[in-house]
Coordinates of C-alpha atoms in Angstrom, one line a residue:
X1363 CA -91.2 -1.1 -240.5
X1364 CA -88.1 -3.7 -240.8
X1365 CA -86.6 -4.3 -244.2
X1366 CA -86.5 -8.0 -245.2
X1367 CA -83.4 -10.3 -243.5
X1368 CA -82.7 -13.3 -244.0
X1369 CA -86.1 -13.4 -245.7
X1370 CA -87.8 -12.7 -242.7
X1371 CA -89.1 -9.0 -241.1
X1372 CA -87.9 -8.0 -237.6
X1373 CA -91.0 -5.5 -236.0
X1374 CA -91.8 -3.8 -233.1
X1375 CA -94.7 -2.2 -232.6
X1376 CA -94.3 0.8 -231.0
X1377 CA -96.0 4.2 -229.5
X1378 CA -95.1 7.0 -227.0
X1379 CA -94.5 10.6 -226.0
X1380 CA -94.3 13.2 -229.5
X1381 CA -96.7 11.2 -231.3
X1382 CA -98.7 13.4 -234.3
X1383 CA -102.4 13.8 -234.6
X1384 CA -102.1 12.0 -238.3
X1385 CA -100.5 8.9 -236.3
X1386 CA -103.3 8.8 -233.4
X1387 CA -106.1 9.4 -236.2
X1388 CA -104.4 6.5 -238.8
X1389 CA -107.2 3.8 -238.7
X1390 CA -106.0 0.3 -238.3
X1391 CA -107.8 -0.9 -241.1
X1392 CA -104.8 1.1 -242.9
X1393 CA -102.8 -0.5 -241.8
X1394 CA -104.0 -4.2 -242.5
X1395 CA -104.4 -3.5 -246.1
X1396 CA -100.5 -1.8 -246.4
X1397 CA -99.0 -4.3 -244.2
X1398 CA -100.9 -7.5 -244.6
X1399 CA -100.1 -8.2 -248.2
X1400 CA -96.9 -8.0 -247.8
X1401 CA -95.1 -9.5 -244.7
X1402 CA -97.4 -12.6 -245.5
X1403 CA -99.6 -11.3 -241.5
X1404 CA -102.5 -9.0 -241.0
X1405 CA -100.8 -6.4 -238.2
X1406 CA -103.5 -4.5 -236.6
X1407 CA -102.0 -2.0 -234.5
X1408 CA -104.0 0.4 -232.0
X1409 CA -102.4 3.1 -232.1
X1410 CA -98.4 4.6 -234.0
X1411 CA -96.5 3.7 -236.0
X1412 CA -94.4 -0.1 -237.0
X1413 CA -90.6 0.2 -236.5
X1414 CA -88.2 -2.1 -237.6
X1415 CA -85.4 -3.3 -235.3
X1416 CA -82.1 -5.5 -235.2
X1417 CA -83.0 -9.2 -234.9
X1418 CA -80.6 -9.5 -231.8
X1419 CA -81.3 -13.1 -231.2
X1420 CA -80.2 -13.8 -234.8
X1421 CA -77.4 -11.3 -234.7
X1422 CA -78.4 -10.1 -238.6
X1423 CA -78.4 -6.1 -238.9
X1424 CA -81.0 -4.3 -239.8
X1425 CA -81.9 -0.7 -240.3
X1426 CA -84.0 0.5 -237.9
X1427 CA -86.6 3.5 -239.1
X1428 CA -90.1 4.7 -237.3
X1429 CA -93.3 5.7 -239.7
X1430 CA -96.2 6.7 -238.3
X1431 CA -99.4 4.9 -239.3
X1432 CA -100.5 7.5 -241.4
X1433 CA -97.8 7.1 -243.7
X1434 CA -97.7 3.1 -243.8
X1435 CA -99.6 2.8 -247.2
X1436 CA -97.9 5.0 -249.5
X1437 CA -94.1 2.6 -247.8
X1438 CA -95.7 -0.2 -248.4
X1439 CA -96.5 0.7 -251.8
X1440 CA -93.3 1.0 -252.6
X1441 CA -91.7 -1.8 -250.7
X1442 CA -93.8 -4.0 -252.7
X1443 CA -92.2 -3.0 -256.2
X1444 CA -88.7 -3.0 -254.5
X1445 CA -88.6 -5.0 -251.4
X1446 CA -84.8 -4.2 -250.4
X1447 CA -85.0 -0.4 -250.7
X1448 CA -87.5 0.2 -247.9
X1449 CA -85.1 2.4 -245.5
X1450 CA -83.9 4.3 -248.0
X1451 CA -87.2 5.5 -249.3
X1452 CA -88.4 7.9 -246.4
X1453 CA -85.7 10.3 -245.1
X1454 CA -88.3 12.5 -244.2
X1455 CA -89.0 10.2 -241.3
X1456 CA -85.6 10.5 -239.6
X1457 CA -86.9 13.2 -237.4
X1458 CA -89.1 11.1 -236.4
X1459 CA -87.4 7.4 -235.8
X1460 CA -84.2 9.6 -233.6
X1461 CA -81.7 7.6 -237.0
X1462 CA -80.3 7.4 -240.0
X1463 CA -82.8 5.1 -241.7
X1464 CA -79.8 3.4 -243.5
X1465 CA -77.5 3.2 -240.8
X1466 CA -76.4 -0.2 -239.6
X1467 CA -76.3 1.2 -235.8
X1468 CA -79.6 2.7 -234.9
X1469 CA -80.4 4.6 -231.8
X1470 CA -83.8 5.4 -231.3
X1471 CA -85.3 8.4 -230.5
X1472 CA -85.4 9.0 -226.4
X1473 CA -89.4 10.1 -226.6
X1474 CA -89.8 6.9 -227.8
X1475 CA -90.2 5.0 -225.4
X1476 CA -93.9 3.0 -224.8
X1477 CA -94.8 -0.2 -226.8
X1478 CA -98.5 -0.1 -228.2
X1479 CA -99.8 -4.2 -228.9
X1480 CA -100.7 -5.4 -232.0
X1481 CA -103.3 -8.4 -233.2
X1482 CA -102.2 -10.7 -235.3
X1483 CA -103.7 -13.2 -237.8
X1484 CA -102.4 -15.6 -240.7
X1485 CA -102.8 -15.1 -244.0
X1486 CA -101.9 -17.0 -247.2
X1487 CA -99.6 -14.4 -248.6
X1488 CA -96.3 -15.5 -250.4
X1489 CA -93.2 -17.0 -247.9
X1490 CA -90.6 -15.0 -249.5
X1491 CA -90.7 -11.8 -247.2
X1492 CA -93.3 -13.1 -244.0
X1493 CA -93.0 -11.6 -240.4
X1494 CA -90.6 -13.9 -238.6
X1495 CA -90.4 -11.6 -235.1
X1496 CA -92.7 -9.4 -233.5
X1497 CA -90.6 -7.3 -231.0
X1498 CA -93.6 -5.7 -228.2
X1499 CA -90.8 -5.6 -224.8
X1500 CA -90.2 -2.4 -223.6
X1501 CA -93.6 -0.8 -222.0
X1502 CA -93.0 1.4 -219.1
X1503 CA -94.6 0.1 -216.1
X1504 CA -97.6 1.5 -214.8
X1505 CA -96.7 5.0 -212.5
X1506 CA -96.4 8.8 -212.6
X1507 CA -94.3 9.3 -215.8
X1508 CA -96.5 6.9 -218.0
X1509 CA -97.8 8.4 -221.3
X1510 CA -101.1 8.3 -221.4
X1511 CA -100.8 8.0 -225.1
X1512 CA -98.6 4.8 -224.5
X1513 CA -99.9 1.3 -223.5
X1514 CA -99.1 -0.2 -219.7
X1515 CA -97.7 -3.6 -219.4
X1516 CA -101.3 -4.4 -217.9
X1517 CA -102.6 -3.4 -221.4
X1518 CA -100.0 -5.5 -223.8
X1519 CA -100.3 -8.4 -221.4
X1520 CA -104.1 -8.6 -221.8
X1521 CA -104.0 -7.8 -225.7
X1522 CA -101.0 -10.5 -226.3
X1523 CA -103.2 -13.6 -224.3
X1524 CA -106.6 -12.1 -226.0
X1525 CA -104.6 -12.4 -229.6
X1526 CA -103.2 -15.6 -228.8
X1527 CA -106.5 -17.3 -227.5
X1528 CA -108.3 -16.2 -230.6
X1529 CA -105.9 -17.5 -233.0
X1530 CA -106.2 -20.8 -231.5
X1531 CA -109.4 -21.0 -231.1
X1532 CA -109.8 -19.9 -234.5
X1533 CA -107.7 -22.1 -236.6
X1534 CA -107.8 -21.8 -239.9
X1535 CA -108.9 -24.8 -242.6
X1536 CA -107.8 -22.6 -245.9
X1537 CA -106.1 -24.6 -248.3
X1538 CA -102.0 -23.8 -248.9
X1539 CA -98.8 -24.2 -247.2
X1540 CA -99.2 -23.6 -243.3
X1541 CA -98.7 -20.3 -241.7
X1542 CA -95.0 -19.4 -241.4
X1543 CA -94.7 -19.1 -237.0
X1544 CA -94.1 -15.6 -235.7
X1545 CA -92.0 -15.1 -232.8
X1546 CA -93.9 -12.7 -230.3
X1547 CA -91.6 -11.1 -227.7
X1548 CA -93.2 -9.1 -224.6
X1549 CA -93.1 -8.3 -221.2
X1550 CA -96.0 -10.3 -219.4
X1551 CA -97.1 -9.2 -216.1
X1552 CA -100.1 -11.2 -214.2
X1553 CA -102.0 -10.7 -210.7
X1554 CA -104.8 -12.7 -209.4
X1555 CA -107.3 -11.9 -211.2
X1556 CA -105.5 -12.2 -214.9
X1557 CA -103.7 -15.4 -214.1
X1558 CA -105.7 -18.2 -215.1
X1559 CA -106.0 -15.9 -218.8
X1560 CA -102.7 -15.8 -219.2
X1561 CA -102.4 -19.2 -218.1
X1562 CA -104.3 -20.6 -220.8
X1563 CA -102.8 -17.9 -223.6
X1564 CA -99.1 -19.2 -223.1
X1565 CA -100.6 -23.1 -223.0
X1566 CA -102.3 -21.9 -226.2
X1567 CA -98.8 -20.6 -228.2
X1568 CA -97.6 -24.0 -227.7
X1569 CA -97.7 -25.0 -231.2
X1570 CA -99.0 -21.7 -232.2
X1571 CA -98.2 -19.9 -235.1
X1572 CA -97.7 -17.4 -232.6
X1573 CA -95.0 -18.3 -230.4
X1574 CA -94.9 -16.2 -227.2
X1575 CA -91.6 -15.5 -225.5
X1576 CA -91.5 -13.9 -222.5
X1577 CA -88.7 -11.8 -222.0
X1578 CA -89.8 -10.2 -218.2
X1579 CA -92.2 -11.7 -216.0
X1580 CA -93.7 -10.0 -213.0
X1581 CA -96.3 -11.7 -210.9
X1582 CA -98.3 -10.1 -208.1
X1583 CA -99.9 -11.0 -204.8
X1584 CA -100.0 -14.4 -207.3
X1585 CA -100.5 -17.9 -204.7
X1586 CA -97.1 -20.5 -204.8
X1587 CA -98.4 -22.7 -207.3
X1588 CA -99.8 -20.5 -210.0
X1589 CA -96.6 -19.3 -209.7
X1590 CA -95.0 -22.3 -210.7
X1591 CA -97.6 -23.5 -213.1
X1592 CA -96.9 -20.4 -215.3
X1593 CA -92.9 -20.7 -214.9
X1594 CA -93.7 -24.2 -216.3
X1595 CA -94.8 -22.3 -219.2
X1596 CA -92.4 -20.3 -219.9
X1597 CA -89.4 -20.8 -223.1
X1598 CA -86.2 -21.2 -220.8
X1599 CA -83.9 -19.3 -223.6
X1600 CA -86.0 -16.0 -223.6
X1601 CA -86.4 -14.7 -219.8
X1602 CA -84.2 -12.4 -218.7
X1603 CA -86.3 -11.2 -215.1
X1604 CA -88.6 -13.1 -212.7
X1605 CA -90.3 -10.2 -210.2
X1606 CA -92.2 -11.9 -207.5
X1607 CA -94.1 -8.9 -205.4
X1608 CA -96.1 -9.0 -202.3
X1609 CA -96.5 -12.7 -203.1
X1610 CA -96.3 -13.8 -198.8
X1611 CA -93.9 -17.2 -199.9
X1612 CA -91.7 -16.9 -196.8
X1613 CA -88.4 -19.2 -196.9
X1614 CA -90.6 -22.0 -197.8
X1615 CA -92.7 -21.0 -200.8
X1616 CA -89.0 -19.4 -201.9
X1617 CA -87.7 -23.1 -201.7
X1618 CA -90.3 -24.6 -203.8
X1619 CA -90.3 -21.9 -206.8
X1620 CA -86.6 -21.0 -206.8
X1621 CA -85.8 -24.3 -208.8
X1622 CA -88.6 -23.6 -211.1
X1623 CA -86.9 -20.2 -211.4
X1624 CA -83.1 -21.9 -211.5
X1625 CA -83.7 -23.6 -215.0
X1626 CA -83.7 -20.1 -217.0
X1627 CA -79.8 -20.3 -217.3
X1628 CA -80.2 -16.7 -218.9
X1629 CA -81.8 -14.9 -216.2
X1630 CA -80.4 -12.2 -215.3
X1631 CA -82.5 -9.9 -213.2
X1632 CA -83.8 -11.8 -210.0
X1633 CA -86.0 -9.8 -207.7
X1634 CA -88.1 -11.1 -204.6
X1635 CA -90.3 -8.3 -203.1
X1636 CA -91.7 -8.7 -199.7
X1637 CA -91.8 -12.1 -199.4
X1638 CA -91.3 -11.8 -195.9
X1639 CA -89.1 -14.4 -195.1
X1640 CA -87.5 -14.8 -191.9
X1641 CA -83.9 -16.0 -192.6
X1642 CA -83.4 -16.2 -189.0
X1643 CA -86.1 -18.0 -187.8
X1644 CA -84.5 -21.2 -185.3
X1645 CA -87.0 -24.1 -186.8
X1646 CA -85.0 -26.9 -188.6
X1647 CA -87.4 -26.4 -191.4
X1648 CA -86.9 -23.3 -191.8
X1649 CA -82.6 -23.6 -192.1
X1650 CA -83.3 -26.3 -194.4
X1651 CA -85.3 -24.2 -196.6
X1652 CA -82.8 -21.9 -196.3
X1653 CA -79.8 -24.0 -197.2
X1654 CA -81.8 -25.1 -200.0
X1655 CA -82.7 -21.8 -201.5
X1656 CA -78.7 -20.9 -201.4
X1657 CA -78.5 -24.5 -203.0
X1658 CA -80.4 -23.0 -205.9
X1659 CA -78.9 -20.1 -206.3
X1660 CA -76.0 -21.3 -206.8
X1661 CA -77.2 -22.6 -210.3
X1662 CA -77.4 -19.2 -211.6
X1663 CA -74.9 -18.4 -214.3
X1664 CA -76.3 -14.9 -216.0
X1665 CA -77.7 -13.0 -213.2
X1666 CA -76.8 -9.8 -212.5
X1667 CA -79.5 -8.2 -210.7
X1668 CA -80.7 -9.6 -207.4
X1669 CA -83.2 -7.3 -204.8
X1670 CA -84.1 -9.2 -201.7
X1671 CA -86.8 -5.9 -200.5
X1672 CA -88.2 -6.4 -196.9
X1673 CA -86.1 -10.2 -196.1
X1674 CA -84.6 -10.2 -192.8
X1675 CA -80.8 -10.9 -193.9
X1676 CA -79.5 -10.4 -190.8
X1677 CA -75.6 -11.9 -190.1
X1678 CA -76.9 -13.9 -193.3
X1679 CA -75.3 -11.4 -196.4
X1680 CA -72.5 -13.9 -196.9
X1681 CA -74.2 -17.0 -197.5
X1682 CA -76.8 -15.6 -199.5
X1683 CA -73.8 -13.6 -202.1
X1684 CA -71.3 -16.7 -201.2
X1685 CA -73.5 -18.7 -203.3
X1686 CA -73.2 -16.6 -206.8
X1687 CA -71.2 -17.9 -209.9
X1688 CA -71.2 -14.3 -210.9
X1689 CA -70.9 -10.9 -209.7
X1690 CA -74.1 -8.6 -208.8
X1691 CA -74.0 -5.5 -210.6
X1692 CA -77.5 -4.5 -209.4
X1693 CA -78.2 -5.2 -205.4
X1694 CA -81.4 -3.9 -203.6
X1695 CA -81.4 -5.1 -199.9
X1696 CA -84.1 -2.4 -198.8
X1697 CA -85.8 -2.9 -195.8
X1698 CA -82.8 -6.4 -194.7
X1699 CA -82.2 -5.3 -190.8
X1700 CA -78.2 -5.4 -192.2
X1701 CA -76.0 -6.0 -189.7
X1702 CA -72.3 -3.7 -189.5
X1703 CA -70.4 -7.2 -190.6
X1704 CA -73.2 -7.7 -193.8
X1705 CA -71.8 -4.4 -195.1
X1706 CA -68.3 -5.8 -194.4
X1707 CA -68.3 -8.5 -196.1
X1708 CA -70.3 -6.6 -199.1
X1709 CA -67.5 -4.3 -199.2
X1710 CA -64.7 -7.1 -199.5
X1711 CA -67.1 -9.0 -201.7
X1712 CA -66.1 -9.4 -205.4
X1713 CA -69.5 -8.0 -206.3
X1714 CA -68.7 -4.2 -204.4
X1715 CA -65.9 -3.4 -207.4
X1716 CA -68.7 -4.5 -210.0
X1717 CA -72.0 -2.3 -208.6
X1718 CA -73.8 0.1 -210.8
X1719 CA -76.9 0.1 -208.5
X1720 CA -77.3 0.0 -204.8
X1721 CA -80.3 -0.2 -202.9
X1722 CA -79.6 0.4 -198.8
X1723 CA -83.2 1.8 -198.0
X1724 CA -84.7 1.1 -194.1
X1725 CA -81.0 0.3 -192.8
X1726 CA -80.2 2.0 -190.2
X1727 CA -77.1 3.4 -191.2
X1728 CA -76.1 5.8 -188.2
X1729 CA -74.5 3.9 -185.6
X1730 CA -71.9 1.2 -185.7
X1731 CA -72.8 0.6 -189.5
X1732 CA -71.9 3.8 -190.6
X1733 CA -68.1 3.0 -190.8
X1734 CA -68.6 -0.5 -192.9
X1735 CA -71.0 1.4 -194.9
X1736 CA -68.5 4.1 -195.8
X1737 CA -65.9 1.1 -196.9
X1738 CA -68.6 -0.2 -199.5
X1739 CA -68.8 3.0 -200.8
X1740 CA -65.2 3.4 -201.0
X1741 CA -64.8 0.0 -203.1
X1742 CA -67.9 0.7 -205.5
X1743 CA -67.0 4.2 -205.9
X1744 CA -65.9 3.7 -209.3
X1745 CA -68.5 1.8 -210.9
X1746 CA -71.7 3.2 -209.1
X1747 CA -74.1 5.1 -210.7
X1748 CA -77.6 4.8 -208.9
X1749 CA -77.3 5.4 -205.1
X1750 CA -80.7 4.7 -202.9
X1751 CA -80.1 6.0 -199.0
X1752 CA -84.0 6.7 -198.4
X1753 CA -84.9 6.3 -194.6
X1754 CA -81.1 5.4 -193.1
X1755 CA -81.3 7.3 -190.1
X1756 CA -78.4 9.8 -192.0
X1757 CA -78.0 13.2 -189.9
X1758 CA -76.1 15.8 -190.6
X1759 CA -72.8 14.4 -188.8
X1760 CA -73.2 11.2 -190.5
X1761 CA -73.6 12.5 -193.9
X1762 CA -71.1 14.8 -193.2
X1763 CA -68.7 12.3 -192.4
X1764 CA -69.7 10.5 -195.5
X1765 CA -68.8 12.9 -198.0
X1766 CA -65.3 12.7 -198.9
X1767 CA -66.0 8.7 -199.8
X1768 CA -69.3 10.0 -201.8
X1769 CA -67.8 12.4 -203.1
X1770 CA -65.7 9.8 -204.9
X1771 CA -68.4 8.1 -206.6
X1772 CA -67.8 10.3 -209.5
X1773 CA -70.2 8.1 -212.1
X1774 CA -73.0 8.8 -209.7
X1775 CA -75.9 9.9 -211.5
X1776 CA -78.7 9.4 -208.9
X1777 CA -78.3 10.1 -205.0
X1778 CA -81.9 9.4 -202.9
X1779 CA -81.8 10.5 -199.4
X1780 CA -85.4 10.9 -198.8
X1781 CA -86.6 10.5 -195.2
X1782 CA -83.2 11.3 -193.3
X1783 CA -83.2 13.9 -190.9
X1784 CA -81.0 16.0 -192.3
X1785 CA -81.2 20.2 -191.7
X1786 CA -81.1 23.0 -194.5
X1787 CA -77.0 23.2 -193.3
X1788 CA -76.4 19.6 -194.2
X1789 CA -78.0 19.9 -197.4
X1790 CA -76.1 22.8 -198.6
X1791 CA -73.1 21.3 -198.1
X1792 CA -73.6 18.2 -199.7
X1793 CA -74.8 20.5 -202.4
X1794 CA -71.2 22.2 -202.2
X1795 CA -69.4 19.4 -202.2
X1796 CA -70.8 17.8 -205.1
X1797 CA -70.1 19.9 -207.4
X1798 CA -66.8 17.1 -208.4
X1799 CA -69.6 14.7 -209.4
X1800 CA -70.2 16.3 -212.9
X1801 CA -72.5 12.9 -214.0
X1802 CA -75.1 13.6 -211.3
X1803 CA -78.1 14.6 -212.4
X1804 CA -81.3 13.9 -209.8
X1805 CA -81.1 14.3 -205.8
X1806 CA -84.2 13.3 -204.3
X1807 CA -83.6 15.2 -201.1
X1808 CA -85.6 15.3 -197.3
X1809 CA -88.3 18.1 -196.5
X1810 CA -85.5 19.6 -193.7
X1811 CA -85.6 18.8 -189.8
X1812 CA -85.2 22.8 -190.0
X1813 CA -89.0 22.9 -191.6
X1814 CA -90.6 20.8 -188.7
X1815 CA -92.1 22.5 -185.3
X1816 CA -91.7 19.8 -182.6
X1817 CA -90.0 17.4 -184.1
X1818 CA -88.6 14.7 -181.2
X1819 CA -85.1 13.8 -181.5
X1820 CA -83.8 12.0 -183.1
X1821 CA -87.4 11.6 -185.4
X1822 CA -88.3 8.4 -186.4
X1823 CA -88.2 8.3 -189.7
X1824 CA -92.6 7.5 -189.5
X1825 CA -92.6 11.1 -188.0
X1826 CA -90.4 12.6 -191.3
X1827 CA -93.1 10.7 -193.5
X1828 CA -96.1 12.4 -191.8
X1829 CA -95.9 15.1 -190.0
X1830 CA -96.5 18.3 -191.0
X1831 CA -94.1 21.0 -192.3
X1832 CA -93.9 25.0 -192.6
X1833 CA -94.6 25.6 -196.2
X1834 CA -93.3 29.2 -196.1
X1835 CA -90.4 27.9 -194.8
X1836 CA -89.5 25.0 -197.3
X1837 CA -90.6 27.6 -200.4
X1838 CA -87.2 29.3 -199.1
X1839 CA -85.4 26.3 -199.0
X1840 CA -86.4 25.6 -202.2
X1841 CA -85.5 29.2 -203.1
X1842 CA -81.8 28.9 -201.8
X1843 CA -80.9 25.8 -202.9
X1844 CA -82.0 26.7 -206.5
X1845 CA -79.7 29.8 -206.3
X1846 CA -76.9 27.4 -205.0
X1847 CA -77.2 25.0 -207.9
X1848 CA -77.6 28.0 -210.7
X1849 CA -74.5 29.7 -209.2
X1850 CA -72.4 26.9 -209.4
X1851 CA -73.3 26.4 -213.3
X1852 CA -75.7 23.2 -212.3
X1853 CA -79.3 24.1 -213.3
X1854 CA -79.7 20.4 -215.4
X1855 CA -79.3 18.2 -212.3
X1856 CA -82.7 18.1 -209.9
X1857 CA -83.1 18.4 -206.5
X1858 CA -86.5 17.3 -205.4
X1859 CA -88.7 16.0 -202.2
X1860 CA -90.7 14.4 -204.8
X1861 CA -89.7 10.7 -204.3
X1862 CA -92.9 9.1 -206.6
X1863 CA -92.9 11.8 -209.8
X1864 CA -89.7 10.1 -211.2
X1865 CA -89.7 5.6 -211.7
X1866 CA -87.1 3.7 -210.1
X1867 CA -84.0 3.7 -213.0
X1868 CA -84.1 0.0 -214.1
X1869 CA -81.1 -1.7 -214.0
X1870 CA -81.4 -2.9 -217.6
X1871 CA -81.5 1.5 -218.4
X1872 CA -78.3 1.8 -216.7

């Protein structure tokens, strides 16, 4: 729970991993009657605890401390008779929040990671201390890792538009000054079957005492216009992302959103998955759809991250990066048939000397763009930290070859090679070799060609995905490369076939 700035509280509700039984068990009917009173809101959380945090958007510091639901009365209690004094009076949470409670620089505990949804109604409580931001961004997405303690994006979504609906519908006629408005950040994502709810929730926090402000937006398999009609929506100074998935727009539906998208001047994560767009295509419609999406992305003055997954890019890299006020720091261009001059002009690009996170995935990598593809690595070598290689065509002589520029990339942390057909030989010697790249720490790695019986050559990388391999002989490939790392004083970084038991790093984590 936030102490008071500015006259205002700062919260974010918040649950995840290392939870205790007394916070699971803490009824929210607790937590009304402690909280309620006093912030001048009825908070009704599902489940943890109520952490203050640093008003960012109003740059005011705050000190940032965790208490688990069980303990909310009793702090309450004595925030009441001295408002001020609230971090200082639980030190035995510190454990628990990862912080000094009164320190001015908090840095929250790493276990702490999923975002639980609150509901939210007005009261008529004094003005003097009333909840001015409720801070919900921050759920992990839906996947292998998540907590199941923890609530999905899927879950806060629904919650927020549920709240949201009901407070409107509600109203309120009590006599008084009017609820003070509450600023409700989150992370909003929205299919099909969820759109026209959410639809109506943001039309209904026009006005609202609650005032939702999305921060990242991802919409699904979600037709052109509903699209647009929930962009229309949105406060242009709080998103950060727009992610479009398996949405089908092609260069055309791309030409009519991307303006919509072009008015956040903040954004700065961009990503377009599978929209299956044909930059190539010869129809005059389709270059001037083209031209006109590079059009508006020139507008962009914030963004940073840009994945184009599964668009044919072909000889079209230039035009597409050409267009940028500012240099990429994340690029994902999986699955973009990339020609040997697209990596060329990536490398000479000013975004190369600026990449943290690079996404090559489904380009073939082992003929004549090997070479360009070394020269990208060479110029990001010294910012790059997340490296994605999965399905390149890489054998051993190419990777080989590769290694003294990898090598370089001394920041790397991540290295994904999954579905190359590279042998047991190859492996262990880009095991050797990176032994200079001390922040490495996860190598998602191919089941080895030497583990296959009857694998064609070279094997399609469908064939490394499916067929069937000699467990006795991987449990010894396993075996030796764990010796390897333990004898070279490296048992904390992973080597693993397991390319779905770890999400995606996000580029916002990096």
């Amino acid at each position: 729970m936030g102490r008071p700035m500015g006259g205002g509280y700062v919260i974010a509700v918040r649950g995840g991993a290392g939870r205790g039984a007394a916070d699971r068990e803490a009824g929210p009917v607790a937590v009304v009657a402690a909280v309620g009173p006093v912030l001048g809101w009825s908070v009704l959380s599902q489940r943890g605890g109520l952490h203050g945090q640093e008003d960012c958007c109003a740059s005011r510091a705050g000190a940032h401390m965790a208490l688990p639901a069980a303990q909310l009365p009793a702090a309450a209690a004595g925030m009441c008779s001295l408002q001020p004094g609230l971090a200082a009076r639980a030190p035995q949470h510190r454990e628990h929040a990862g912080c000094d409670p009164g320190a001015d620089s908090p840095a929250p505990h790493p276990r702490d990671r999923g975002w639980h949804t609150a509901s939210l109604q007005p009261t008529r409580a004094p003005r003097k201390h009333a909840l001015r931001v409720l801070d919900m961004t921050g759920l992990l997405d839906d996947g292998v890792e998540q907590d199941p303690g923890t609530m999905s994006m899927w879950d806060c979504t629904a919650a927020v538009a549920r709240t949201c609906i009901a407070q409107q519908q509600g109203g309120t006629a009590d006599p008084g000054p009017a609820p003070i408005p509450v600023e409700v950040r989150v992370d909003l994502r929205v299919n099909r079957a969820s759109y026209s709810f959410l639809r109506e929730a943001l039309r209904s926090s026009v006005g609202s005492p609650l005032r939702l402000c999305c921060r990242d937006l991802r919409a699904e398999d979600l037709p052109m216009r509903n699209t647009v009609a929930l962009l229309q929506l949105l406060d242009a100074g709080c998103l950060r992302r727009v992610d479009l998935r398996f949405n089908n727009l092609g260069l055309r539906g791309l030409s009519v959103i991307i303006p919509h998208v072009a008015r956040f001047q903040h954004l700065a994560s961009l990503r377009l998955h599978y929209v299956h767009g044909d930059s190539r295509q010869p129809s005059v419609d389709g270059e001037d759809n083209f031209r006109y999406f590079l059009a508006q992305m020139g507008r962009f003055t914030c963004l940073r991250e840009l994945s184009m997954g599964s668009s044919l890019l072909s000889g079209r890299l230039d035009q597409l990066l050409s267009t940028l006020q500012s240099p990429l720091e994340s690029l994902e261009l999986a699955f973009c048939a990339l020609l040997p001059e697209d990596l060329r002009f990536l490398a000479r690009s000013p975004h190369a000397v600026h990449l943290k996170k690079l996404d090559l995935s489904g380009n073939d990598l082992s003929g004549s763009q090997l070479e360009p593809f070394q020269g990208l690595l060479q110029a990001a070598a010294a910012t790059l930290l997340h490296l994605e290689l999965t399905e390149c065509q890489l054998a051993d002589t190419q990777l080989l070859a590769t290694l003294p520029v990898l090598t370089r990339c001394t920041s790397l942390r991540y290295l994904g090679l999954y579905g190359n057909p590279l042998s047991m030989a190859g492996l262990k010697e880009l095991l050797r070799d990176s032994v200079v790249q001390a922040e490495l720490r996860t190598v998602v790695h191919p089941f080895p060609v030497d583990c296959y019986e009857g694998l064609p050559w070279p094997p399609p990388a469908s064939v490394l995905l499916e067929a069937s391999i000699n467990e006795e002989k991987f449990a010894r490939v396993e075996a030796e490369l764990h010796q390897l790392l333990l004898a070279s004083g490296r048992a904390h970084v992973l080597w693993t076939t397991d390319i779905y038991g770890r999400l995606a790093a996000d580029y916002f984590s990096l």
